[in-house]
Amino acid sequence: MYTIAALYHFTRFQDPAALQGPLKDLCLSQGVTGSLLLAGEGINGTIAGSRAGIDAVLAHIRALPGCADLEWKESSAQDQPFGRMKVRLKKEIVTMGQPDVDPRARVGHYVDPADWNALIQSPDVAVIDTRNDYEVAIGTFEGAVDPKTESFRDFPTWWEANKDRFHNKRIAMFCTGGIRCEKSTNFLIGQGVEDVYHLKGGILKYLEEVPQEDSTWQGECFVFDGRVSVGHGLVEGPHKLCHACRRPILPEDRARPEYEEGVSCHLCIDETSEADKTRFRERQKQIALAKARGEQHLGRTSDA
């Protein structure tokens, strides 16, 4: 079994580039794979490996400036959920494109998973899913508003166009692990909204801690690794990725006439040209050849 650790931490890194090499070298030496993002505002990512390897990397991260109180969420997987290890430098560890947003200054009220149901069932509370449209499509909380955004960067524009819908409402927001809500709650506070709440630890913590019989979650939760989706108890879900559009699809979707492995699915068949599909078929051919040789094709990694 592989141990998976999902983490983020907002802190001030004066020189993120100086942290990149030692962190990646440690991950590689410990056999840890996944993806970590470093920026001036902190660190974010998901990694997988042996228990000892994950412990070594987490200890290293906790020793970075301002990261002593790092929190993370753990789960496990039977198969390796990532193809390789990437440590990347970014302008933001989660991209919102709002330079004035600073979660270190102030965020909304944290709500523990055990208290979440009572909050979102209050008549004066509007519940907003801050994730992308393809994530919401496979699961969300009962009664949640879906902004239908293609990326988190679209959220401020959506809010500006829809804020009047939420007049005199308390706002409760949630996302996969909590990081997007750190920024979205700070953004709303900056827009003058005072009663803002968010699910502590995100959907993953809720699915881990709240019994299924008490849950208001419907469907599966999309995750950015080889498992694709998880359900209650963080058990791996039924979804696989369409490697053409990177959207989650169910096993029965692979039997539809629109599906061609690595080329198209029913969600994206009309979104690409025949030239694109020809290129995808060639890529799929190279993937098959690499697999036959027992090699990993870099065009197909579970963390792409």
Short mmCIF file of C-alpha atoms in Angstrom, two decimals:
data_model
loop_
_atom_site.label_atom_id
_atom_site.label_comp_id
_atom_site.label_asym_id
_atom_site.label_seq_id
_atom_site.Cartn_x
_atom_site.Cartn_y
_atom_site.Cartn_z
CA MET A 1 0.00 0.00 0.00
CA TYR A 2 1.14 3.53 -0.80
CA THR A 3 0.67 6.34 1.71
CA ILE A 4 -0.71 9.52 0.13
CA ALA A 5 -0.27 12.91 1.79
CA ALA A 6 -2.19 15.97 0.55
CA LEU A 7 -0.86 19.23 1.97
CA TYR A 8 -0.77 22.98 1.68
CA HIS A 9 0.57 25.77 3.85
CA PHE A 10 0.55 29.53 3.40
CA THR A 11 3.76 31.15 4.59
CA ARG A 12 6.30 33.61 3.23
CA PHE A 13 9.17 32.05 1.29
CA GLN A 14 11.75 34.69 0.42
CA ASP A 15 13.47 32.47 -2.15
CA PRO A 16 11.30 29.54 -3.29
CA ALA A 17 13.82 28.58 -5.97
CA ALA A 18 16.41 27.81 -3.30
CA LEU A 19 14.01 25.27 -1.77
CA GLN A 20 13.20 23.47 -5.00
CA GLY A 21 16.34 21.38 -5.56
CA PRO A 22 16.83 19.97 -2.04
CA LEU A 23 13.13 19.11 -1.79
CA LYS A 24 13.06 17.29 -5.11
CA ASP A 25 16.33 15.47 -4.36
CA LEU A 26 14.92 14.20 -1.06
CA CYS A 27 11.70 13.01 -2.72
CA LEU A 28 13.64 11.14 -5.38
CA SER A 29 16.00 9.55 -2.85
CA GLN A 30 13.02 8.38 -0.80
CA GLY A 31 11.10 7.00 -3.77
CA VAL A 32 8.34 9.55 -3.27
CA THR A 33 6.30 10.64 -6.30
CA GLY A 34 3.67 13.29 -6.88
CA SER A 35 3.58 17.03 -7.39
CA LEU A 36 4.58 19.92 -5.13
CA LEU A 37 4.23 23.61 -5.94
CA LEU A 38 6.42 26.30 -4.37
CA ALA A 39 5.68 30.02 -4.49
CA GLY A 40 6.37 33.11 -2.45
CA GLU A 41 3.08 32.45 -0.65
CA GLY A 42 3.85 28.86 0.44
CA ILE A 43 3.65 25.22 -0.63
CA ASN A 44 0.89 22.97 -2.02
CA GLY A 45 0.71 19.46 -3.40
CA THR A 46 0.11 15.75 -3.05
CA ILE A 47 2.79 13.08 -2.68
CA ALA A 48 2.80 9.29 -2.41
CA GLY A 49 5.29 6.70 -1.26
CA SER A 50 6.26 4.37 1.55
CA ARG A 51 5.46 5.31 5.14
CA ALA A 52 9.12 6.07 5.81
CA GLY A 53 9.49 8.09 2.61
CA ILE A 54 6.44 10.24 3.30
CA ASP A 55 7.57 10.82 6.89
CA ALA A 56 11.00 11.97 5.69
CA VAL A 57 9.53 14.45 3.18
CA LEU A 58 6.99 15.82 5.67
CA ALA A 59 9.76 16.34 8.24
CA HIS A 60 11.75 18.26 5.63
CA ILE A 61 8.77 20.47 4.76
CA ARG A 62 7.99 21.17 8.42
CA ALA A 63 11.56 22.45 8.78
CA LEU A 64 11.05 25.04 6.02
CA PRO A 65 10.51 28.68 7.10
CA GLY A 66 7.10 29.10 8.77
CA CYS A 67 6.03 25.48 8.17
CA ALA A 68 6.41 24.03 11.67
CA ASP A 69 2.61 23.79 12.07
CA LEU A 70 2.04 22.18 8.66
CA GLU A 71 -1.10 20.06 8.48
CA TRP A 72 -1.81 17.36 5.92
CA LYS A 73 -4.40 14.73 5.08
CA GLU A 74 -3.47 11.10 4.54
CA SER A 75 -5.05 8.25 2.61
CA SER A 76 -3.76 5.14 0.91
CA ALA A 77 -3.82 3.42 -2.46
CA GLN A 78 -3.09 -0.09 -3.67
CA ASP A 79 -1.34 1.15 -6.82
CA GLN A 80 1.17 3.94 -7.32
CA PRO A 81 -1.01 7.02 -7.94
CA PHE A 82 1.70 9.12 -9.62
CA GLY A 83 4.10 8.42 -12.45
CA ARG A 84 6.94 10.69 -11.35
CA MET A 85 7.95 13.48 -8.96
CA LYS A 86 7.60 17.14 -9.89
CA VAL A 87 8.56 20.15 -7.76
CA ARG A 88 7.56 23.30 -9.59
CA LEU A 89 7.93 27.03 -9.00
CA LYS A 90 4.74 29.04 -9.41
CA LYS A 91 3.49 32.59 -8.84
CA GLU A 92 0.67 31.16 -6.70
CA ILE A 93 0.26 27.75 -5.05
CA VAL A 94 -3.40 27.87 -6.13
CA THR A 95 -4.11 30.29 -8.95
CA MET A 96 -6.80 32.88 -8.34
CA GLY A 97 -5.16 35.86 -10.05
CA GLN A 98 -6.05 38.29 -7.26
CA PRO A 99 -2.84 39.92 -5.97
CA ASP A 100 -4.60 41.50 -2.98
CA VAL A 101 -5.85 38.17 -1.66
CA ASP A 102 -3.76 37.04 1.31
CA PRO A 103 -5.02 34.08 3.39
CA ARG A 104 -2.35 34.78 5.99
CA ALA A 105 -4.13 38.03 6.85
CA ARG A 106 -7.65 36.72 7.36
CA VAL A 107 -9.88 33.87 6.25
CA GLY A 108 -13.45 32.77 6.92
CA HIS A 109 -14.61 30.83 9.95
CA TYR A 110 -13.39 27.23 9.89
CA VAL A 111 -16.14 24.63 10.35
CA ASP A 112 -15.22 21.13 11.50
CA PRO A 113 -16.69 18.26 9.45
CA ALA A 114 -18.86 17.21 12.41
CA ASP A 115 -20.54 20.64 12.41
CA TRP A 116 -20.82 21.11 8.65
CA ASN A 117 -24.24 19.50 8.11
CA ALA A 118 -25.94 21.70 10.68
CA LEU A 119 -24.47 24.83 9.13
CA ILE A 120 -25.35 24.14 5.50
CA GLN A 121 -28.88 23.07 6.38
CA SER A 122 -29.61 26.44 7.99
CA PRO A 123 -32.10 28.43 5.89
CA ASP A 124 -30.00 31.60 6.01
CA VAL A 125 -26.88 29.87 4.62
CA ALA A 126 -25.92 29.68 0.93
CA VAL A 127 -23.49 26.86 0.14
CA ILE A 128 -21.03 27.42 -2.72
CA ASP A 129 -18.82 24.78 -4.34
CA THR A 130 -15.58 26.55 -5.32
CA ARG A 131 -14.25 23.72 -7.50
CA ASN A 132 -14.16 23.43 -11.28
CA ASP A 133 -17.15 22.24 -13.29
CA TYR A 134 -15.74 18.78 -14.09
CA GLU A 135 -15.11 18.18 -10.37
CA VAL A 136 -18.62 19.23 -9.35
CA ALA A 137 -20.10 17.01 -12.08
CA ILE A 138 -19.22 13.78 -10.23
CA GLY A 139 -20.16 14.84 -6.71
CA THR A 140 -21.07 17.73 -4.40
CA PHE A 141 -23.00 18.55 -1.24
CA GLU A 142 -26.76 18.46 -1.34
CA GLY A 143 -28.13 21.91 -2.24
CA ALA A 144 -24.75 23.45 -3.11
CA VAL A 145 -24.48 26.20 -5.73
CA ASP A 146 -22.32 25.23 -8.71
CA PRO A 147 -20.62 28.31 -10.24
CA LYS A 148 -19.82 26.24 -13.36
CA THR A 149 -16.31 27.69 -13.54
CA GLU A 150 -13.66 26.10 -15.74
CA SER A 151 -10.87 27.25 -13.42
CA PHE A 152 -10.51 28.81 -9.99
CA ARG A 153 -9.34 32.01 -11.66
CA ASP A 154 -12.94 32.45 -12.91
CA PHE A 155 -14.41 32.55 -9.40
CA PRO A 156 -14.02 36.33 -8.74
CA THR A 157 -15.79 37.17 -12.02
CA TRP A 158 -18.58 34.71 -11.19
CA TRP A 159 -19.01 36.25 -7.75
CA GLU A 160 -19.23 39.77 -9.13
CA ALA A 161 -21.97 38.68 -11.55
CA ASN A 162 -23.93 36.70 -8.94
CA LYS A 163 -23.33 38.38 -5.57
CA ASP A 164 -26.81 39.91 -5.44
CA ARG A 165 -28.25 36.38 -5.23
CA PHE A 166 -26.71 36.04 -1.79
CA HIS A 167 -27.88 39.26 -0.16
CA ASN A 168 -28.54 38.74 3.57
CA LYS A 169 -27.13 35.23 3.41
CA ARG A 170 -24.28 33.67 5.31
CA ILE A 171 -21.86 32.06 2.87
CA ALA A 172 -20.43 28.56 3.37
CA MET A 173 -17.82 27.38 0.87
CA PHE A 174 -15.96 24.14 0.34
CA CYS A 175 -13.36 22.56 -1.93
CA THR A 176 -11.34 19.34 -2.14
CA GLY A 177 -8.77 19.89 0.59
CA GLY A 178 -9.37 23.43 1.79
CA ILE A 179 -6.78 25.49 -0.07
CA ARG A 180 -9.11 27.16 -2.56
CA CYS A 181 -11.39 28.22 0.29
CA GLU A 182 -8.49 29.92 2.07
CA LYS A 183 -8.36 32.30 -0.87
CA SER A 184 -12.05 32.48 -1.74
CA THR A 185 -13.04 33.36 1.84
CA ASN A 186 -10.36 36.04 2.05
CA PHE A 187 -11.59 37.37 -1.31
CA LEU A 188 -15.21 37.59 -0.10
CA ILE A 189 -14.15 39.31 3.12
CA GLY A 190 -12.34 41.84 0.94
CA GLN A 191 -15.61 42.32 -0.95
CA GLY A 192 -17.38 43.24 2.28
CA VAL A 193 -18.95 39.85 3.10
CA GLU A 194 -18.49 39.23 6.82
CA ASP A 195 -20.32 35.97 7.52
CA VAL A 196 -18.11 33.60 5.55
CA TYR A 197 -17.45 29.98 6.53
CA HIS A 198 -15.51 27.12 5.02
CA LEU A 199 -15.18 23.39 5.59
CA LYS A 200 -11.97 22.71 7.52
CA GLY A 201 -9.91 20.09 5.73
CA GLY A 202 -12.22 20.20 2.75
CA ILE A 203 -14.29 17.39 1.29
CA LEU A 204 -11.53 14.87 1.94
CA LYS A 205 -11.65 15.45 5.69
CA TYR A 206 -15.46 15.29 5.65
CA LEU A 207 -15.48 11.98 3.78
CA GLU A 208 -12.86 10.64 6.17
CA GLU A 209 -14.63 11.62 9.39
CA VAL A 210 -18.39 11.76 8.77
CA PRO A 211 -20.18 8.38 8.65
CA GLN A 212 -21.88 7.69 5.35
CA GLU A 213 -25.27 7.32 7.02
CA ASP A 214 -24.97 10.90 8.35
CA SER A 215 -23.49 12.40 5.20
CA THR A 216 -25.02 15.06 2.95
CA TRP A 217 -22.37 14.42 0.30
CA GLN A 218 -23.69 13.05 -2.99
CA GLY A 219 -21.48 11.18 -5.46
CA GLU A 220 -17.68 10.97 -5.52
CA CYS A 221 -14.89 13.49 -4.92
CA PHE A 222 -12.43 14.14 -7.75
CA VAL A 223 -8.78 13.90 -6.71
CA PHE A 224 -5.72 14.92 -8.69
CA ASP A 225 -3.92 11.58 -8.72
CA GLY A 226 -4.21 8.12 -10.22
CA ARG A 227 -7.24 7.21 -8.10
CA VAL A 228 -9.28 9.91 -9.95
CA SER A 229 -12.11 9.84 -7.37
CA VAL A 230 -12.75 8.78 -3.78
CA GLY A 231 -15.90 8.23 -1.74
CA HIS A 232 -16.76 7.87 1.93
CA GLY A 233 -13.87 6.59 3.98
CA LEU A 234 -11.62 7.81 1.14
CA VAL A 235 -12.20 4.53 -0.67
CA GLU A 236 -11.13 4.70 -4.32
CA GLY A 237 -14.06 5.48 -6.60
CA PRO A 238 -15.06 4.01 -9.99
CA HIS A 239 -13.89 6.88 -12.20
CA LYS A 240 -11.05 6.85 -14.70
CA LEU A 241 -9.62 9.73 -16.68
CA CYS A 242 -10.22 10.37 -20.32
CA HIS A 243 -6.63 10.99 -21.32
CA ALA A 244 -7.72 13.29 -24.13
CA CYS A 245 -9.58 15.87 -22.03
CA ARG A 246 -8.51 14.87 -18.48
CA ARG A 247 -12.11 14.65 -17.30
CA PRO A 248 -13.36 11.82 -15.05
CA ILE A 249 -15.54 9.19 -16.71
CA LEU A 250 -17.28 6.06 -15.43
CA PRO A 251 -16.55 2.51 -16.64
CA GLU A 252 -19.79 2.46 -18.63
CA ASP A 253 -18.68 5.62 -20.45
CA ARG A 254 -15.80 3.63 -21.93
CA ALA A 255 -18.38 1.45 -23.69
CA ARG A 256 -19.99 4.43 -25.45
CA PRO A 257 -19.33 4.85 -29.19
CA GLU A 258 -17.68 8.24 -28.62
CA TYR A 259 -14.93 6.69 -26.49
CA GLU A 260 -11.54 5.93 -27.99
CA GLU A 261 -8.73 5.45 -25.51
CA GLY A 262 -6.51 8.49 -25.34
CA VAL A 263 -8.42 10.15 -28.19
CA SER A 264 -11.95 11.09 -27.11
CA CYS A 265 -14.90 10.47 -24.82
CA HIS A 266 -18.54 11.57 -24.90
CA LEU A 267 -17.58 14.79 -23.10
CA CYS A 268 -14.87 15.94 -25.48
CA ILE A 269 -15.46 14.29 -28.86
CA ASP A 270 -16.85 17.54 -30.33
CA GLU A 271 -14.19 19.73 -28.71
CA THR A 272 -11.22 18.62 -30.80
CA SER A 273 -10.50 18.60 -34.51
CA GLU A 274 -9.68 15.57 -36.63
CA ALA A 275 -6.07 16.79 -36.68
CA ASP A 276 -6.07 16.75 -32.88
CA LYS A 277 -7.48 13.24 -32.83
CA THR A 278 -4.85 12.05 -35.30
CA ARG A 279 -2.18 13.48 -33.03
CA PHE A 280 -3.78 11.83 -29.98
CA ARG A 281 -3.85 8.46 -31.78
CA GLU A 282 -0.13 8.72 -32.51
CA ARG A 283 0.52 9.56 -28.85
CA GLN A 284 -1.58 6.57 -27.79
CA LYS A 285 0.40 4.36 -30.14
CA GLN A 286 3.67 5.51 -28.55
CA ILE A 287 2.23 4.89 -25.08
CA ALA A 288 1.31 1.32 -26.07
CA LEU A 289 4.79 0.72 -27.51
CA ALA A 290 6.43 2.07 -24.33
CA LYS A 291 4.21 -0.15 -22.19
CA ALA A 292 5.16 -3.20 -24.26
CA ARG A 293 8.82 -2.38 -23.56
CA GLY A 294 8.07 -2.02 -19.86
CA GLU A 295 8.78 1.72 -19.90
CA GLN A 296 6.88 4.76 -18.61
CA HIS A 297 5.75 7.06 -21.42
CA LEU A 298 6.14 10.68 -20.30
CA GLY A 299 3.05 11.67 -22.22
CA ARG A 300 0.93 9.58 -19.88
CA THR A 301 1.48 10.24 -16.21
CA SER A 302 -1.27 10.14 -13.63
CA ASP A 303 -0.32 13.56 -12.27
CA ALA A 304 -0.34 15.35 -15.63
#
